[in-house]
Short mmCIF file of C-alpha atoms (C1' of nucleotides) in Angstrom, two decimals:
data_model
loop_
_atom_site.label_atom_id
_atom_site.label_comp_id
_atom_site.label_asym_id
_atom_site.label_seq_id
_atom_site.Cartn_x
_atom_site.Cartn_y
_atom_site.Cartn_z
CA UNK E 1 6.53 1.03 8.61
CA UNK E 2 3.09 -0.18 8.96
CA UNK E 3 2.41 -3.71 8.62
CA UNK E 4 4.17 -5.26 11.15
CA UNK E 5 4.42 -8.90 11.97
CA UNK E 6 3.72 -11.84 9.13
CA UNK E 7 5.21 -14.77 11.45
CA UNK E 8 8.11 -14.28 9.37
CA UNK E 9 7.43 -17.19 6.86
CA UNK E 10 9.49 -18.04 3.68
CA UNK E 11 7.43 -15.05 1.82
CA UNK E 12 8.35 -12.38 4.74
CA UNK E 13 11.08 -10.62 3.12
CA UNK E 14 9.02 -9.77 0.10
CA UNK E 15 6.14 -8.14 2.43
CA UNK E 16 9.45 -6.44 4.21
CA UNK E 17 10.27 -4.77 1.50
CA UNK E 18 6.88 -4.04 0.10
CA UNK E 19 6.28 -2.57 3.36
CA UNK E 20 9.15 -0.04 3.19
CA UNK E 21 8.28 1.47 -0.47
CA UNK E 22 4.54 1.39 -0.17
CA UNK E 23 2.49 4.31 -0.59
CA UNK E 24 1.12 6.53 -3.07
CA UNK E 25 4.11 8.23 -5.17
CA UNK E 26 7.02 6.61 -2.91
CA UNK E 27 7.70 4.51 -5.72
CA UNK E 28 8.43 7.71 -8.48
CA UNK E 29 10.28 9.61 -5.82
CA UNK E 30 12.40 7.25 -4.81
CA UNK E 31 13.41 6.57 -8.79
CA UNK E 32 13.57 10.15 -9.19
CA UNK E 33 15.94 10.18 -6.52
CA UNK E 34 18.20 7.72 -7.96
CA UNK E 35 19.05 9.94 -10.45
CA UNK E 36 20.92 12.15 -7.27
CA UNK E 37 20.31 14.50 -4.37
CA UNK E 38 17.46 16.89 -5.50
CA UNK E 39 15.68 19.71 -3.58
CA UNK E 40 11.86 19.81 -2.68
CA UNK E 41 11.17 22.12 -5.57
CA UNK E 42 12.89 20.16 -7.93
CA UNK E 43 10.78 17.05 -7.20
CA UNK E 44 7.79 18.39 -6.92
CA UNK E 45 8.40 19.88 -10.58
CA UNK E 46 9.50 16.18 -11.75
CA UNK E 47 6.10 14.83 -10.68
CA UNK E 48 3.78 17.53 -11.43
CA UNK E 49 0.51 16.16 -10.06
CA UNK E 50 2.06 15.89 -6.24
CA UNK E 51 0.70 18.04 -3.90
CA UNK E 52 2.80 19.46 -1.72
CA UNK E 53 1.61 17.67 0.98
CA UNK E 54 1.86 14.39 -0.56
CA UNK E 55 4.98 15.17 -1.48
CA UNK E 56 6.17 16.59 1.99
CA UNK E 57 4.62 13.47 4.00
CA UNK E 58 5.92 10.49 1.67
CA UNK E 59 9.81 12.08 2.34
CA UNK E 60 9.61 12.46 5.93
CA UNK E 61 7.84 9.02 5.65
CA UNK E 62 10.83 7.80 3.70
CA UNK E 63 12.75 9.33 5.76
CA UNK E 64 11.75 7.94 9.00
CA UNK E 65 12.39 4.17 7.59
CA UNK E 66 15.96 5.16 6.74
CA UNK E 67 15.64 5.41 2.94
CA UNK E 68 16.09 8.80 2.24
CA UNK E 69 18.23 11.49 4.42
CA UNK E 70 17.28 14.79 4.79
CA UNK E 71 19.66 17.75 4.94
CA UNK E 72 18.84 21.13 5.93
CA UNK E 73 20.77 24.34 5.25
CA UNK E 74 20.78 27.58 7.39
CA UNK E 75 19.48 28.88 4.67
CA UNK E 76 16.86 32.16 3.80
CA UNK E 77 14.98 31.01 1.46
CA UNK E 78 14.85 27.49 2.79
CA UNK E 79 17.24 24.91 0.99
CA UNK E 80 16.55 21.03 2.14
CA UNK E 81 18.51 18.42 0.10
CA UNK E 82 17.32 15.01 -0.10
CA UNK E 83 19.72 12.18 -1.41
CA UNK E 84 19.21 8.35 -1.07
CA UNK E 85 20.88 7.17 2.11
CA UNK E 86 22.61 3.49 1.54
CA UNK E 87 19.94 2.00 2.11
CA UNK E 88 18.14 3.73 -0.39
CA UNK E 89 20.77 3.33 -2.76
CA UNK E 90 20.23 -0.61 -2.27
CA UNK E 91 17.14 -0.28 -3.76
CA UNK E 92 18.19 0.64 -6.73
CA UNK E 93 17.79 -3.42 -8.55
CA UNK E 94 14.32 -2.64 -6.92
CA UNK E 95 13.26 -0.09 -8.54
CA UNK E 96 14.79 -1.14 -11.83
CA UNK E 97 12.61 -4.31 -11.92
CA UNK E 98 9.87 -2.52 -10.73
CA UNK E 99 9.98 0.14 -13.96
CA UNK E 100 11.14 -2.76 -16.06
CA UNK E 101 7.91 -4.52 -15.43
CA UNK E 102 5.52 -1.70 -15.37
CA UNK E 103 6.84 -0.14 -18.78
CA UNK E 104 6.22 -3.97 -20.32
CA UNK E 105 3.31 -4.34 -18.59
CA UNK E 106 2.14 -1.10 -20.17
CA UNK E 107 3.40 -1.55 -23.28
CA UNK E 108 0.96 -4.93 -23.74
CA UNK E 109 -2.15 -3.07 -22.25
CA UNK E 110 -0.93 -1.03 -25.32
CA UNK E 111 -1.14 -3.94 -27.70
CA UNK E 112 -4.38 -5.46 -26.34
CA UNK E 113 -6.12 -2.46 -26.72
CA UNK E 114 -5.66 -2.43 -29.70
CA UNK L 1 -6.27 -1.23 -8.87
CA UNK L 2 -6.60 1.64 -6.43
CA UNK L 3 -4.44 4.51 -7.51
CA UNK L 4 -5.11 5.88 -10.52
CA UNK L 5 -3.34 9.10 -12.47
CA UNK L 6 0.15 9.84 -12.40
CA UNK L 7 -0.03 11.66 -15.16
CA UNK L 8 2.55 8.95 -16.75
CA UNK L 9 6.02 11.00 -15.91
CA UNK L 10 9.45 8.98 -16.06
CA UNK L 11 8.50 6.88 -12.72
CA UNK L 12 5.10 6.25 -13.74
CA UNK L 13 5.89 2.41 -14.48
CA UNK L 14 6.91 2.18 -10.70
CA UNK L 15 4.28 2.81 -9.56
CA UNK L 16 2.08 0.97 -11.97
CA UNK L 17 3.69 -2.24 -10.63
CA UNK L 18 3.55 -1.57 -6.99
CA UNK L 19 -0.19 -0.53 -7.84
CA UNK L 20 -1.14 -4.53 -8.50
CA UNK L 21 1.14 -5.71 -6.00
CA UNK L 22 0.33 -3.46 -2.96
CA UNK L 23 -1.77 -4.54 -0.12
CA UNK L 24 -0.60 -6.49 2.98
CA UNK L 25 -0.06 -10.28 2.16
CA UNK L 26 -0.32 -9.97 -1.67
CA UNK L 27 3.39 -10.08 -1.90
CA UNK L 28 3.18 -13.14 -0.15
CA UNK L 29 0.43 -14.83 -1.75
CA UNK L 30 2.00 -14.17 -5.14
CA UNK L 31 5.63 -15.58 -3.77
CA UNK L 32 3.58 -18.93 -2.82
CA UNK L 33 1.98 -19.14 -5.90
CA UNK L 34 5.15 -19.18 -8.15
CA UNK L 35 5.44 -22.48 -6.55
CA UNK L 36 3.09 -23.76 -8.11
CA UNK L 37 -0.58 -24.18 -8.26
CA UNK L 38 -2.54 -23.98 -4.31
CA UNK L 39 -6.02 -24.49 -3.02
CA UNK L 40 -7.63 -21.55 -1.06
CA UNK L 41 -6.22 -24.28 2.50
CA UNK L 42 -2.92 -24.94 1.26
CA UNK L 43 -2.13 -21.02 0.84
CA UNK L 44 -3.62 -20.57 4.23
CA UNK L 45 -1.68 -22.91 6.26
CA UNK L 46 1.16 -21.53 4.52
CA UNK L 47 0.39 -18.22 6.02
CA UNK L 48 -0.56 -19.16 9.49
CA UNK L 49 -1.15 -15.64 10.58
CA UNK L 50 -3.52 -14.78 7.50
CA UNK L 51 -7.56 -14.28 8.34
CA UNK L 52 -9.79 -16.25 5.80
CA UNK L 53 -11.49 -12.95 5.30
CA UNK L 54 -7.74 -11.56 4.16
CA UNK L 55 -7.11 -14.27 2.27
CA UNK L 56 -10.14 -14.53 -0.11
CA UNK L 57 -10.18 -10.76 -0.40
CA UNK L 58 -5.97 -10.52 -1.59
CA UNK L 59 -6.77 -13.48 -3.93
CA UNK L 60 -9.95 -11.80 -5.36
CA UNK L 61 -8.26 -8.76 -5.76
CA UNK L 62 -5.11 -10.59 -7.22
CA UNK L 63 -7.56 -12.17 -9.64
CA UNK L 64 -9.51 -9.06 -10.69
CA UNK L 65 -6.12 -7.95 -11.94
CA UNK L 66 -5.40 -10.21 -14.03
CA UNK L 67 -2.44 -11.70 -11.78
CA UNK L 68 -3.82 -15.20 -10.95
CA UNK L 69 -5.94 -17.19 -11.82
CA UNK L 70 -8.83 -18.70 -10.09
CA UNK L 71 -10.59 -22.31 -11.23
CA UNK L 72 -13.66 -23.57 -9.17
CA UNK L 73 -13.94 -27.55 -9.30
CA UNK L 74 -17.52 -29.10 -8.92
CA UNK L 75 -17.12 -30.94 -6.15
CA UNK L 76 -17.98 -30.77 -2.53
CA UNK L 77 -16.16 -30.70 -0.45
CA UNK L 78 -15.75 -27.38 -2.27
CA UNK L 79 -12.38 -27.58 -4.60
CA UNK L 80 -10.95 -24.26 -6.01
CA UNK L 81 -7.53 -23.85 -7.22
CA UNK L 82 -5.70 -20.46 -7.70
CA UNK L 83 -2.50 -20.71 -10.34
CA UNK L 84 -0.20 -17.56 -11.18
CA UNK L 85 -1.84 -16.04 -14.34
CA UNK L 86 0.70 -15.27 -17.75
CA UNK L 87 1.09 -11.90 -16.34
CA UNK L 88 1.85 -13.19 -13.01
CA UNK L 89 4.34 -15.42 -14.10
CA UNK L 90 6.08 -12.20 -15.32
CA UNK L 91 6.06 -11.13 -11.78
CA UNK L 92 8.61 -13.50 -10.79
CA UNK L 93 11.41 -11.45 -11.09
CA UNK L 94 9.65 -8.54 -9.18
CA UNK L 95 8.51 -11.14 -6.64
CA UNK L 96 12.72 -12.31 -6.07
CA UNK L 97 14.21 -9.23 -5.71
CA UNK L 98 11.97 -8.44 -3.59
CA UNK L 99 12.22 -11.30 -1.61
CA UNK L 100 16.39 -10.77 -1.84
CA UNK L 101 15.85 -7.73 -0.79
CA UNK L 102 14.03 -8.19 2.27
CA UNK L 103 16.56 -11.21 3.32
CA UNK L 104 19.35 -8.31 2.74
CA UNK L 105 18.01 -5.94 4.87
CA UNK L 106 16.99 -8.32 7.59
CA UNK L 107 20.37 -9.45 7.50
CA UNK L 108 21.81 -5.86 8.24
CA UNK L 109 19.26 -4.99 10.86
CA UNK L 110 20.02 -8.22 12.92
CA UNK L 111 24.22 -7.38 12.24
CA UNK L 112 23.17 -3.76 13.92
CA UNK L 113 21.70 -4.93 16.59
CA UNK L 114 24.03 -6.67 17.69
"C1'" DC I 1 -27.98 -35.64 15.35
"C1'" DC I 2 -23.00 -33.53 15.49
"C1'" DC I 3 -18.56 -32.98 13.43
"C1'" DA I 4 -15.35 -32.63 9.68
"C1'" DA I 5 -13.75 -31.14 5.20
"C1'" DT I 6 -13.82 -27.27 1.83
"C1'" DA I 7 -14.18 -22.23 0.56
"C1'" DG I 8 -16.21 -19.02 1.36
"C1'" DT I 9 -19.97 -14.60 2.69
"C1'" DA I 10 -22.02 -10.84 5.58
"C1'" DT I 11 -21.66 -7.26 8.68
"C1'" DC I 12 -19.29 -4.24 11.31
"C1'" DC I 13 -15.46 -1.41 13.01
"C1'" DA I 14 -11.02 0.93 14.00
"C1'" DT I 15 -7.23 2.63 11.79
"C1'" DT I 16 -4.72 4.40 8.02
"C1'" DC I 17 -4.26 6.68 3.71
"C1'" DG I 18 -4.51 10.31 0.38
"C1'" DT I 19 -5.90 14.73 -0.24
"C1'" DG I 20 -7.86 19.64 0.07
"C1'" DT I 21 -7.44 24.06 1.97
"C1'" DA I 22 -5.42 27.62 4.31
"C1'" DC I 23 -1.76 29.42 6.63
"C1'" DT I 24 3.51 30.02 8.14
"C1'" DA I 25 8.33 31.84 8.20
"C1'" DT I 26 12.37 34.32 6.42
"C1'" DA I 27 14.76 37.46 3.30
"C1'" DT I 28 14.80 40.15 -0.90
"C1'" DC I 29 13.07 42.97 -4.56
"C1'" DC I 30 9.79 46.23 -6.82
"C1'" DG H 1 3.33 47.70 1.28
"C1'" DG H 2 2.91 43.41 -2.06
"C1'" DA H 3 5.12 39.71 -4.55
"C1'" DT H 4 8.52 36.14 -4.93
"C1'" DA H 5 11.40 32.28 -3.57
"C1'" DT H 6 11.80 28.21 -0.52
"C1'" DA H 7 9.83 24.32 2.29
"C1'" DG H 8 6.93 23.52 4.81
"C1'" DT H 9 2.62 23.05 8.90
"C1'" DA H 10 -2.25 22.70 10.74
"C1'" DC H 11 -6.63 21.02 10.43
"C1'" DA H 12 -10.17 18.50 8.45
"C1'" DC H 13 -12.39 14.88 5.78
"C1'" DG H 14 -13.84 11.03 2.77
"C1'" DA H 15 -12.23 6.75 1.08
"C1'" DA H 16 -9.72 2.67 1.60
"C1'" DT H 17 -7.56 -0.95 4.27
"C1'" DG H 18 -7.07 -4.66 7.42
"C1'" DG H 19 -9.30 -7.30 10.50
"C1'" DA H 20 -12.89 -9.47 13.92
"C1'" DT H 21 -16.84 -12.13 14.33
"C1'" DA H 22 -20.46 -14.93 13.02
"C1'" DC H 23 -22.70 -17.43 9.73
"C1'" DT H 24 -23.31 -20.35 5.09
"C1'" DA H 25 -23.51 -24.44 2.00
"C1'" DT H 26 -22.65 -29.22 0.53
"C1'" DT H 27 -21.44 -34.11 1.40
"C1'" DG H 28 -19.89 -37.83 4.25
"C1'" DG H 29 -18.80 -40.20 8.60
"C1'" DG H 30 -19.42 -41.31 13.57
#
DNA sequence: CCCAATAGTATCCATTCGTGTACTATATCC
DNA sequence: GGATATAGTACACGAATGGATACTATTGGG
């Protein structure tokens, strides 16, 4: 949540939403997380040039705006689950397009490259 | 065009699209533009809480993309007219569920509220 | 002359972002 | 003891972002 007022024109929503998923590998973790509740580990593995850090700060991030929830275990070693909250889950025709486009968009760099 | 590897996993794509379209007011800009074709004033009193300085930098950026296009008139007054690009055009589904989205999710914040 | 219209540019600055590096904590196993 | 598993945290730093402020250039009108 960063940019915060845009005098809520007819174009506001789309900044709203930009505004929530935003960020440097938000975008891959929340499709990863589509696919159901996965542990740090297993994300970090999915998206093997995330730091830890990264990876650690765009969750809690995601967290925070009420995308993602976070559930810990009394656990030894530490188990924290992460699962799309509703919310999250409401992003799914989001992230769809989102892919949709960038595999196209990809696919034609493709072509005119060559 | 800021971030660059992802080493091209599953979500890659994702990100790839919210690469061009990230940056405050871009997601705007490009929902005014589907309109139709705008001088550098119209888009600016459409956006009444956008800086000049914001708004020629999103556009240039928008254009260095490849997203819009940008056509200088020679006239003076100065005329220059900025028109979605091909591959903008192909935004347009990004750009509404976005925007649907947003609307959405305003929607449920202002139910909870209340 | 000044002002208006148009679409900028130049310079500067505070804040945020993404990342690197090192360290932490617990239990278990060799 | 050291190593492993798990999921972090602490601190620092350079780059990028968003914005403020002032100025620019041309023509035409009062």
């Amino acid at each position: 949540m960063k940019r915060k007022d845009f005098g809520c024109g007819p174009g506001c929503p789309v900044e709203v939403t930009l505004d929530l998923i935003d960020g440097k590998w938000k975008g891959v973790i929340l499709f990863h997380l589509q696919d159901g509740t996965c542990r740090f580990g297993e994300l970090k593995r999915k998206m093997p040039r995330i730091t830890q850090r990264m990876l650690t700060k765009q969750l809690r991030a995601l967290e925070e705006d009420g995308l993602v929830i976070r559930k810990v275990y009394p656990e030894v070693p530490p188990r924290v689950e992460y699962t799309l909250s509703e919310m999250g889950e409401r992003l799914r025709p989001v992230i769809d397009v989102l892919k949709a486009w960038g595999e196209d968009h990809r696919a034609r760099q493709v072509a005119d490259a060559a």
